[in-house]
PDB file of C-alpha atoms in Angstrom:
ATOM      1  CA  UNK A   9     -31.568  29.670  -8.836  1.00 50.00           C
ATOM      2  CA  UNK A  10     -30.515  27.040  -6.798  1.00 53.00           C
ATOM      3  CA  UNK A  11     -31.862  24.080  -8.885  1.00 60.00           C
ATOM      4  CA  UNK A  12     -30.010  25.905 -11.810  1.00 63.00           C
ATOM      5  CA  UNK A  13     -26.637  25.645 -10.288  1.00 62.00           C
ATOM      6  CA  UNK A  14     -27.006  22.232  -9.491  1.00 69.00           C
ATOM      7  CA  UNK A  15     -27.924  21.174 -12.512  1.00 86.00           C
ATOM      8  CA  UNK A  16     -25.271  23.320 -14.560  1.00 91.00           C
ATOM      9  CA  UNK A  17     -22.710  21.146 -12.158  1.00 96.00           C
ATOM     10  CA  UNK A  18     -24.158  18.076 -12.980  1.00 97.00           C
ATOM     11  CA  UNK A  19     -24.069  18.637 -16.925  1.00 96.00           C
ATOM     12  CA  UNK A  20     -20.388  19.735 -16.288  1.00 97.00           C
ATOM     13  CA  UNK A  21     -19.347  16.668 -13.872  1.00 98.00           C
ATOM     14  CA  UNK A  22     -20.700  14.487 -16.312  1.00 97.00           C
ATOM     15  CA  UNK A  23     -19.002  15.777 -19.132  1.00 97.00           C
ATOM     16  CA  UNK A  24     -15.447  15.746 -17.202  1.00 98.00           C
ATOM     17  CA  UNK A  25     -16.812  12.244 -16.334  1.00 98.00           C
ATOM     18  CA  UNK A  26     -17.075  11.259 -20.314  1.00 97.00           C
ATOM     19  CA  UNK A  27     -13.708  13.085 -20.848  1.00 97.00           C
ATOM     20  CA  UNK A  28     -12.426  10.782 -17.764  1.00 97.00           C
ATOM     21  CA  UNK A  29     -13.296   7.503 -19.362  1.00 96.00           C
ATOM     22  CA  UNK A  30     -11.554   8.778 -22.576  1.00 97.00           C
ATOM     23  CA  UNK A  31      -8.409   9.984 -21.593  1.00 97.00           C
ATOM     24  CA  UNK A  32      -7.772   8.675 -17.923  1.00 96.00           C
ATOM     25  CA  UNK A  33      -5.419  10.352 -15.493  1.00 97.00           C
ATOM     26  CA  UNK A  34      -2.130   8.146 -15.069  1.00 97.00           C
ATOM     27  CA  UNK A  35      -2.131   6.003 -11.811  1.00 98.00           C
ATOM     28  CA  UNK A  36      -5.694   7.264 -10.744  1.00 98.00           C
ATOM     29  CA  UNK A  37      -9.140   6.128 -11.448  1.00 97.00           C
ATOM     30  CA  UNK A  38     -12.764   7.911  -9.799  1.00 98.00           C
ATOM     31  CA  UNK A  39     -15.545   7.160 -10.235  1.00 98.00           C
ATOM     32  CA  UNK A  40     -19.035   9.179  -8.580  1.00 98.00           C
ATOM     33  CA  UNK A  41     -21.576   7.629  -6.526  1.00 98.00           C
ATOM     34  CA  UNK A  42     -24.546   6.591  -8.430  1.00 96.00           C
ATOM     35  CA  UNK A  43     -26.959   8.561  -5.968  1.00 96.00           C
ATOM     36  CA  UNK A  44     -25.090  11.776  -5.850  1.00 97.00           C
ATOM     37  CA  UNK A  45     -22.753  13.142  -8.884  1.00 97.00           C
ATOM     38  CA  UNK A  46     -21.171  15.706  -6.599  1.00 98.00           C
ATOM     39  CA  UNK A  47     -19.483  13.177  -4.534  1.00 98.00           C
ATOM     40  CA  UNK A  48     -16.698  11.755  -6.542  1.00 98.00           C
ATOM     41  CA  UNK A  49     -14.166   9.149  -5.110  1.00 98.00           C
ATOM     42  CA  UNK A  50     -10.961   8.000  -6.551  1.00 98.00           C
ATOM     43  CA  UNK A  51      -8.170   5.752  -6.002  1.00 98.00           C
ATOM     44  CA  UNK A  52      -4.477   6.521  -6.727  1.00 98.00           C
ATOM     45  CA  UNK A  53      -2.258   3.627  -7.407  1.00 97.00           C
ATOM     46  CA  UNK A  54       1.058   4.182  -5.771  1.00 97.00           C
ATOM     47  CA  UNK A  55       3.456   5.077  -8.562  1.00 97.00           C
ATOM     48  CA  UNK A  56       6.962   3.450  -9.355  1.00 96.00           C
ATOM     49  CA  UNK A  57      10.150   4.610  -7.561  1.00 95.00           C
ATOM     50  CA  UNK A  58       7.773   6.392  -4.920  1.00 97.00           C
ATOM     51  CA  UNK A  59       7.200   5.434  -0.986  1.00 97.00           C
ATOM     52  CA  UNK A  60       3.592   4.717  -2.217  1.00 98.00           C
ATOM     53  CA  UNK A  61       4.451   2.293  -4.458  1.00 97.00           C
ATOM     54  CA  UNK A  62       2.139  -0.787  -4.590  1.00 96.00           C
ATOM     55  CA  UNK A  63      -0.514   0.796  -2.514  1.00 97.00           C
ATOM     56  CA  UNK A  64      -3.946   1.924  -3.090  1.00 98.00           C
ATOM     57  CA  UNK A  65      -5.194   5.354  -1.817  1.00 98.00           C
ATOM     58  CA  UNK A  66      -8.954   5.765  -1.936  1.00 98.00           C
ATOM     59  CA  UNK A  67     -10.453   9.315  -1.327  1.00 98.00           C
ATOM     60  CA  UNK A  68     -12.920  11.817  -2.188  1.00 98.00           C
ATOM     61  CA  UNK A  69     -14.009  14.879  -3.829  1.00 98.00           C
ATOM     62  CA  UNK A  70     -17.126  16.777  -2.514  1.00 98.00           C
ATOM     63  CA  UNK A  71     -18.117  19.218  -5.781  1.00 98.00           C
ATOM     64  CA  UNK A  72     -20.093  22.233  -4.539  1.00 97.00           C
ATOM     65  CA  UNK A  73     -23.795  22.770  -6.703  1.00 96.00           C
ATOM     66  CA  UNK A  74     -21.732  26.092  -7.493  1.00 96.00           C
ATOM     67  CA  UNK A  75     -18.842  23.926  -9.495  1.00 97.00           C
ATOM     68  CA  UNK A  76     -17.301  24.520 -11.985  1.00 97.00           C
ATOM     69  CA  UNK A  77     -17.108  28.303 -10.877  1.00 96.00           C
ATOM     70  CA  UNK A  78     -15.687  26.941  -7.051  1.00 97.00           C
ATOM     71  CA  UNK A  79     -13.433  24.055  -6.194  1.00 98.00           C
ATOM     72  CA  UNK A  80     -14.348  20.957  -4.367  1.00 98.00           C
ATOM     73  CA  UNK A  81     -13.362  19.801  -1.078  1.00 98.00           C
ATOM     74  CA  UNK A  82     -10.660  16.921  -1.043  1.00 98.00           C
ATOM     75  CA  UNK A  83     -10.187  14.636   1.104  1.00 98.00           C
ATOM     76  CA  UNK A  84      -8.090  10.808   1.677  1.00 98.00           C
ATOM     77  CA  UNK A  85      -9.346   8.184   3.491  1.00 98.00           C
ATOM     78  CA  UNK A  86      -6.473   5.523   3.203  1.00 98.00           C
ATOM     79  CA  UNK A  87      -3.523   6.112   5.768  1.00 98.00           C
ATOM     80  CA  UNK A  88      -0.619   7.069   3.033  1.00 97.00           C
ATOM     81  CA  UNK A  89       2.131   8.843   5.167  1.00 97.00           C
ATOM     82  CA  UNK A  90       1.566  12.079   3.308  1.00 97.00           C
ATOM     83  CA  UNK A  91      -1.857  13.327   4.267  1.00 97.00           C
ATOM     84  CA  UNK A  92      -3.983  13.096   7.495  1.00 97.00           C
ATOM     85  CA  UNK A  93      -7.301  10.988   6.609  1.00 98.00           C
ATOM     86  CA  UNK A  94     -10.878  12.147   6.907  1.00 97.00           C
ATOM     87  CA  UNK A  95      -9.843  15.893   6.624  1.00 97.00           C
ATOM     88  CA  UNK A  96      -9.923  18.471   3.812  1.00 97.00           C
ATOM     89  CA  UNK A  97      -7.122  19.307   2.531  1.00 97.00           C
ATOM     90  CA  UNK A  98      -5.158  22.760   1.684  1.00 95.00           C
ATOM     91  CA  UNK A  99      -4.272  23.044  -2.119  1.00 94.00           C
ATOM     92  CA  UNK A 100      -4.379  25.324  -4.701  1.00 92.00           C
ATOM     93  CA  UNK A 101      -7.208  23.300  -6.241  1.00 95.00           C
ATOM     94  CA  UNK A 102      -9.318  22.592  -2.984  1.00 97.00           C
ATOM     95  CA  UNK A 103     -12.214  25.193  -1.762  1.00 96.00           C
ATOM     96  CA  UNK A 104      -9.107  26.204   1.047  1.00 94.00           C
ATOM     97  CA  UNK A 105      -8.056  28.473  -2.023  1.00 92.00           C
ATOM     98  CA  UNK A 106     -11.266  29.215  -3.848  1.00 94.00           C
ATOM     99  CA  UNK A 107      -9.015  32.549  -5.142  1.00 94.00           C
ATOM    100  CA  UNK A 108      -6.486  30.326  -7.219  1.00 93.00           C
ATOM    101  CA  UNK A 109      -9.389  28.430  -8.432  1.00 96.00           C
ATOM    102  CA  UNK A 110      -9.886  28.342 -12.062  1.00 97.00           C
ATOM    103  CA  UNK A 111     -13.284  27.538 -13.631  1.00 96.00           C
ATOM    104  CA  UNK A 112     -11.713  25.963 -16.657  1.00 96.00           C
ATOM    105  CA  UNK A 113      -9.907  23.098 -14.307  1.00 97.00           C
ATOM    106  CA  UNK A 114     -11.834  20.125 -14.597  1.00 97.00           C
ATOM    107  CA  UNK A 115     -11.874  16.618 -12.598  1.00 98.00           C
ATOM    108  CA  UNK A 116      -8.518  15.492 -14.502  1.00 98.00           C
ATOM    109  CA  UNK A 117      -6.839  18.511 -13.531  1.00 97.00           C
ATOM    110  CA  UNK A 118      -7.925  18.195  -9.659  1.00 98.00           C
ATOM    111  CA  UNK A 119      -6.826  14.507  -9.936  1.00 98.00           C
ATOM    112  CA  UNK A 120      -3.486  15.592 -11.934  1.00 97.00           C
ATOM    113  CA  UNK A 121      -2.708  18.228  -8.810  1.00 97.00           C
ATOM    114  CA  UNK A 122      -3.345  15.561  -5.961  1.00 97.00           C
ATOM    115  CA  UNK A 123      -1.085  13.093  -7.321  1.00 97.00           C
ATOM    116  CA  UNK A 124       1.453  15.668  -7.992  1.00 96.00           C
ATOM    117  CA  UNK A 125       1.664  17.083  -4.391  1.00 95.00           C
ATOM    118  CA  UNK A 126       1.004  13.798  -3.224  1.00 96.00           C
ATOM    119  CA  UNK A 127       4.167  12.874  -4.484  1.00 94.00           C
ATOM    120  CA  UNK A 128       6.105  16.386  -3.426  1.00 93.00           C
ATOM    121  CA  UNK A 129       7.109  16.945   0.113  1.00 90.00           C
ATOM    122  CA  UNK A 130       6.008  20.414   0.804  1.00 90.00           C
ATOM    123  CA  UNK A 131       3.657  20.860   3.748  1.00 91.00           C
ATOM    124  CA  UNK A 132       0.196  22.241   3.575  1.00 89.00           C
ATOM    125  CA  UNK A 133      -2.848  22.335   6.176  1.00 91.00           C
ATOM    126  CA  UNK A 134      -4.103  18.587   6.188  1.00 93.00           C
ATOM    127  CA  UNK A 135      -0.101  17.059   5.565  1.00 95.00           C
ATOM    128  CA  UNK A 136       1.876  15.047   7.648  1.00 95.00           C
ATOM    129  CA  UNK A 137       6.015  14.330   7.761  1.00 90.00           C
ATOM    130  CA  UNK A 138       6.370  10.905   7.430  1.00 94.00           C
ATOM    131  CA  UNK A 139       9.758   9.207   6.400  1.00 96.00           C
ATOM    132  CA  UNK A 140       9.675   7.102   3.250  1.00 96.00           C
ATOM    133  CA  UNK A 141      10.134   4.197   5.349  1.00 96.00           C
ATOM    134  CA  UNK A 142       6.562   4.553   7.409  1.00 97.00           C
ATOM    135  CA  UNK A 143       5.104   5.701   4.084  1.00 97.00           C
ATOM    136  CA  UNK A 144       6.249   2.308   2.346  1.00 96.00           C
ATOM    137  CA  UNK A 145       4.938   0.117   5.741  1.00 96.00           C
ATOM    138  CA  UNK A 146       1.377   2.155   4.569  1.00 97.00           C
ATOM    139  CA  UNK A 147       1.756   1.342   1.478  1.00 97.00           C
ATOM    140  CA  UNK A 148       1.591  -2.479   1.926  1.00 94.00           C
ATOM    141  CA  UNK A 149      -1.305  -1.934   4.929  1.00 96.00           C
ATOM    142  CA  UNK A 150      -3.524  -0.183   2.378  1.00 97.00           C
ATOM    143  CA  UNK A 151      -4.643  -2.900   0.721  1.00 97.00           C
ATOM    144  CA  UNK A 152      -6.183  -4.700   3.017  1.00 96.00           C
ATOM    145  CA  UNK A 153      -7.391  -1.673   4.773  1.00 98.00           C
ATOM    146  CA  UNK A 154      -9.353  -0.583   1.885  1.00 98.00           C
ATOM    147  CA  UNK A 155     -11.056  -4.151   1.232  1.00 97.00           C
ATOM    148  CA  UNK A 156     -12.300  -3.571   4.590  1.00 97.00           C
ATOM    149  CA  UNK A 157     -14.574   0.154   3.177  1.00 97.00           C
ATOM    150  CA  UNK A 158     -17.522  -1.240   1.649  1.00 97.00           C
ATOM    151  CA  UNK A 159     -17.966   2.253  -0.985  1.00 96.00           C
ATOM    152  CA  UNK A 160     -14.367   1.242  -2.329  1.00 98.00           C
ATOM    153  CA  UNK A 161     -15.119  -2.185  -2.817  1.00 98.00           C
ATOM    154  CA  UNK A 162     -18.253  -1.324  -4.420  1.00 97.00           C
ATOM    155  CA  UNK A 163     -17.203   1.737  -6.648  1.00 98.00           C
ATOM    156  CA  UNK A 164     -13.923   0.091  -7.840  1.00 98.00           C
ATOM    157  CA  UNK A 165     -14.044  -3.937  -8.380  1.00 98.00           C
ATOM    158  CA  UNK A 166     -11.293  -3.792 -10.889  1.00 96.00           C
ATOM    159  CA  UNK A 167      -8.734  -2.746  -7.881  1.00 97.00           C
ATOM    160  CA  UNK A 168     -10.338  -5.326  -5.307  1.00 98.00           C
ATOM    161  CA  UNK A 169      -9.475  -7.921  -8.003  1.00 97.00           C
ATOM    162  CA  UNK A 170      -5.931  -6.370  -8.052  1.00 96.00           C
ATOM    163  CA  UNK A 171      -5.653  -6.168  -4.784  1.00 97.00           C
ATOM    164  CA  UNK A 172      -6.724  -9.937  -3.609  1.00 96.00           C
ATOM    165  CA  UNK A 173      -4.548 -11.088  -6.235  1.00 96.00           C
ATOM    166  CA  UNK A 174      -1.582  -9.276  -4.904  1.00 94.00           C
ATOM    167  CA  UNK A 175      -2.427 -10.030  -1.450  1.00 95.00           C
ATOM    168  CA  UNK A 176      -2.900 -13.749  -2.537  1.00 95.00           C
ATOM    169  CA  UNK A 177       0.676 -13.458  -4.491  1.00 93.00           C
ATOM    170  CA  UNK A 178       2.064 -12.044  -0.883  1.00 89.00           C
ATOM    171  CA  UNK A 179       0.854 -14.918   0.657  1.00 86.00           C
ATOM    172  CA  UNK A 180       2.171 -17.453  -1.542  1.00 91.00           C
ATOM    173  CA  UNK A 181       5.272 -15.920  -1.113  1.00 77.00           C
ATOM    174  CA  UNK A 182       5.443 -15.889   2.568  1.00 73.00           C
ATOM    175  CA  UNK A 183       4.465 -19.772   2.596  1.00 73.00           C
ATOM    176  CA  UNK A 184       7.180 -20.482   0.167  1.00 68.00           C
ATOM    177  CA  UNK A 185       9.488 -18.271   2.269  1.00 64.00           C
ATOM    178  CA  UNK A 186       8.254 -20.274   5.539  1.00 67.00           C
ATOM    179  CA  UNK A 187       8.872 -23.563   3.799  1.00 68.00           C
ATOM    180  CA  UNK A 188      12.839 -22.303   2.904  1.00 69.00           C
ATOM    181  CA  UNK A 189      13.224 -21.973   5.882  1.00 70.00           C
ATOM    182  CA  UNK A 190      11.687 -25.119   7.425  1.00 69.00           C
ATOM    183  CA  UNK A 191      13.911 -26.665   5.061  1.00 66.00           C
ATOM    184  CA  UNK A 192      16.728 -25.180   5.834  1.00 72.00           C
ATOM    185  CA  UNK A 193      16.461 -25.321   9.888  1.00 70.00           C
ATOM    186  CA  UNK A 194      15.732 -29.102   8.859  1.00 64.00           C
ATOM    187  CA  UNK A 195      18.886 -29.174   6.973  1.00 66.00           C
ATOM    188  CA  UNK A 196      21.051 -27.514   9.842  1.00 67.00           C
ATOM    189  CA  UNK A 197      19.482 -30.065  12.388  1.00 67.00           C
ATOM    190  CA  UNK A 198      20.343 -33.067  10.183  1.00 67.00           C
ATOM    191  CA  UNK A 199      24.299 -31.432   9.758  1.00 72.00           C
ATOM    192  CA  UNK A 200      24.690 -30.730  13.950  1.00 66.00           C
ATOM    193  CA  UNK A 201      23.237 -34.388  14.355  1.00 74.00           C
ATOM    194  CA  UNK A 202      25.642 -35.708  11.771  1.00 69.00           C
ATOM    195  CA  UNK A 203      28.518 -33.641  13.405  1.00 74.00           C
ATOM    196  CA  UNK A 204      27.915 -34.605  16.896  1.00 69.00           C
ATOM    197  CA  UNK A 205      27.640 -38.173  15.817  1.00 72.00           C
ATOM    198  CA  UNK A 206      31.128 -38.433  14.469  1.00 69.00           C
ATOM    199  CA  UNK A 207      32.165 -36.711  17.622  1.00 74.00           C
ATOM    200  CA  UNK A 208      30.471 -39.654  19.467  1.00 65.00           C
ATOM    201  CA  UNK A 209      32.355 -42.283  17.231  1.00 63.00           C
ATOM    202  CA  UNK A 210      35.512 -40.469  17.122  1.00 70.00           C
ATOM    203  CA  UNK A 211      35.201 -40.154  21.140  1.00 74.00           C
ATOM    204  CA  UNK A 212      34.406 -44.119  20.986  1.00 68.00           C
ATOM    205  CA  UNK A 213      37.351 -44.960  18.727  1.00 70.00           C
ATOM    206  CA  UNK A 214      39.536 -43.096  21.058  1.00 67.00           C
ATOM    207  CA  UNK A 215      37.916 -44.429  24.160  1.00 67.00           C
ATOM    208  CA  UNK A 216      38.861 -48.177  22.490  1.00 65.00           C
ATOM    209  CA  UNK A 217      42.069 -47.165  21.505  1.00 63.00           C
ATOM    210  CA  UNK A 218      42.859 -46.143  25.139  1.00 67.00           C
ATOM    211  CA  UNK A 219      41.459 -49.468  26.417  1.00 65.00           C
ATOM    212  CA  UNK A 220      43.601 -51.383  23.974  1.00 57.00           C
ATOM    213  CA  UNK A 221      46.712 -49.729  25.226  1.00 69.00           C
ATOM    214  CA  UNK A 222      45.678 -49.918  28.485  1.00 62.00           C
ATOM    215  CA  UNK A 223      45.507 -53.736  28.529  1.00 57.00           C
ATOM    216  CA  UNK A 224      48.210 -54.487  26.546  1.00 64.00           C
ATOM    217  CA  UNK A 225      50.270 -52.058  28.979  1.00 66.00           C
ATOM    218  CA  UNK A 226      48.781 -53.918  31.902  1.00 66.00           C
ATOM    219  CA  UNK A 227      49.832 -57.392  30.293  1.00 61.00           C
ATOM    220  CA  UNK A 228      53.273 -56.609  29.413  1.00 59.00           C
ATOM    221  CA  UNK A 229      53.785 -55.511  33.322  1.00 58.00           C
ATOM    222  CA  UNK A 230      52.131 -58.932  34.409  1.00 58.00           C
ATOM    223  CA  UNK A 231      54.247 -60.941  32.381  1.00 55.00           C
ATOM    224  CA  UNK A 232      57.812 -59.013  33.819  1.00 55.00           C
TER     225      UNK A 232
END
């Protein structure tokens, strides 16, 4: 009986797999691990005019051998400012609800719900109240965070590549940043030393000019 169940989710993940590749969820890509089909992880690409935009969040869904007739367990691994990592998560389409569940939902639709609370503000068991602020800070730590988990680097290389390349973009833009304002603290240094050498002549012109009197004064009161 056992054996049966497993293998009825298997035929089922791998069909919400096919349908996956077809018609992907916006913002989000998953992929399962090649030794075990009930382990699925995915990576949610921050979406525009959110805190999480420009980050990658990499988590994953554990499928019970029972799926599709109960829901997986969900979890996120990349700090995000939204949900704690490393800990299942309450929602309506997680096994903390296995009452709401609906055995018609498939991967997409789990995937479609995360992103969708992810981006709401409601709390839930396994949430967190961050301010958009801290969320955004994650958001830019993420991406070198995940280059540092081997199974994301080996499940997705098409988001390492996006990643380095950003992080290589950032970089170029801090040198370029760095040399502004080399230049321009050069700049300001040549300026003060230009001012303070006019200062200098000025103070020697007067300095000469005071002399000058000085001695003519003197002469004019030797020669009375």
């Amino acid at each position: 009986m056992s054996n049966r169940k497993s293998n009825s989710a298997t035929a089922r993940l791998k069909q919400d797999y096919l349908r996956l590749k077809k018609d992907p969820v916006p913002y989000i890509t998953a992929e399962p691990l090649p030794s075990n089909i009930l382990e699925w992880h995915y990576v949610v690409s921050g979406p525009e005019s959110t805190p999480y935009e420009g980050g990658y969040y990499h988590g994953k869904l554990i499928f019970p051998k029972e799926f599709p007739f109960k829901p997986p367990s969900i979890y996120m691994i990349t700090p995000n400012g939204r949900f704690k990592t490393n800990t299942r998560l309450c929602l309506s389409i997680s096994d903390f609800h296995p009452d709401t569940w609906n055995p018609a939902w498939s991967v997409s639709t789990i995937l479609t719900g995360l992103l969708s609370f992810m981006n709401e503000k409601s709390p839930t068991m396994g949430s967190i109240d961050t301010t958009d602020y801290e969320k955004r800070s994650l958001a830019f730590k993420s991406l070198e965070f995940n280059l540092r988990n081997r199974q994301f680097c080996e499940l997705f290389p098409e988001n390492v590549t996006e990643i380095q390349a950003e992080l290589e973009k950032r970089l170029a833009m801090n040198k370029s940043m760095e040399n502004q304002n080399q230049n321009q603290q050069v700049a300001e240094s040549s300026n003060l030393q230009s001012i303070l050498t006019n200062i200098v002549v000025l103070i020697g012109f007067a300095a000469f000019a005071f002399t000058v009197k000085f001695v003519m004064k003197t002469s004019y009161s030797d020669s009375d």
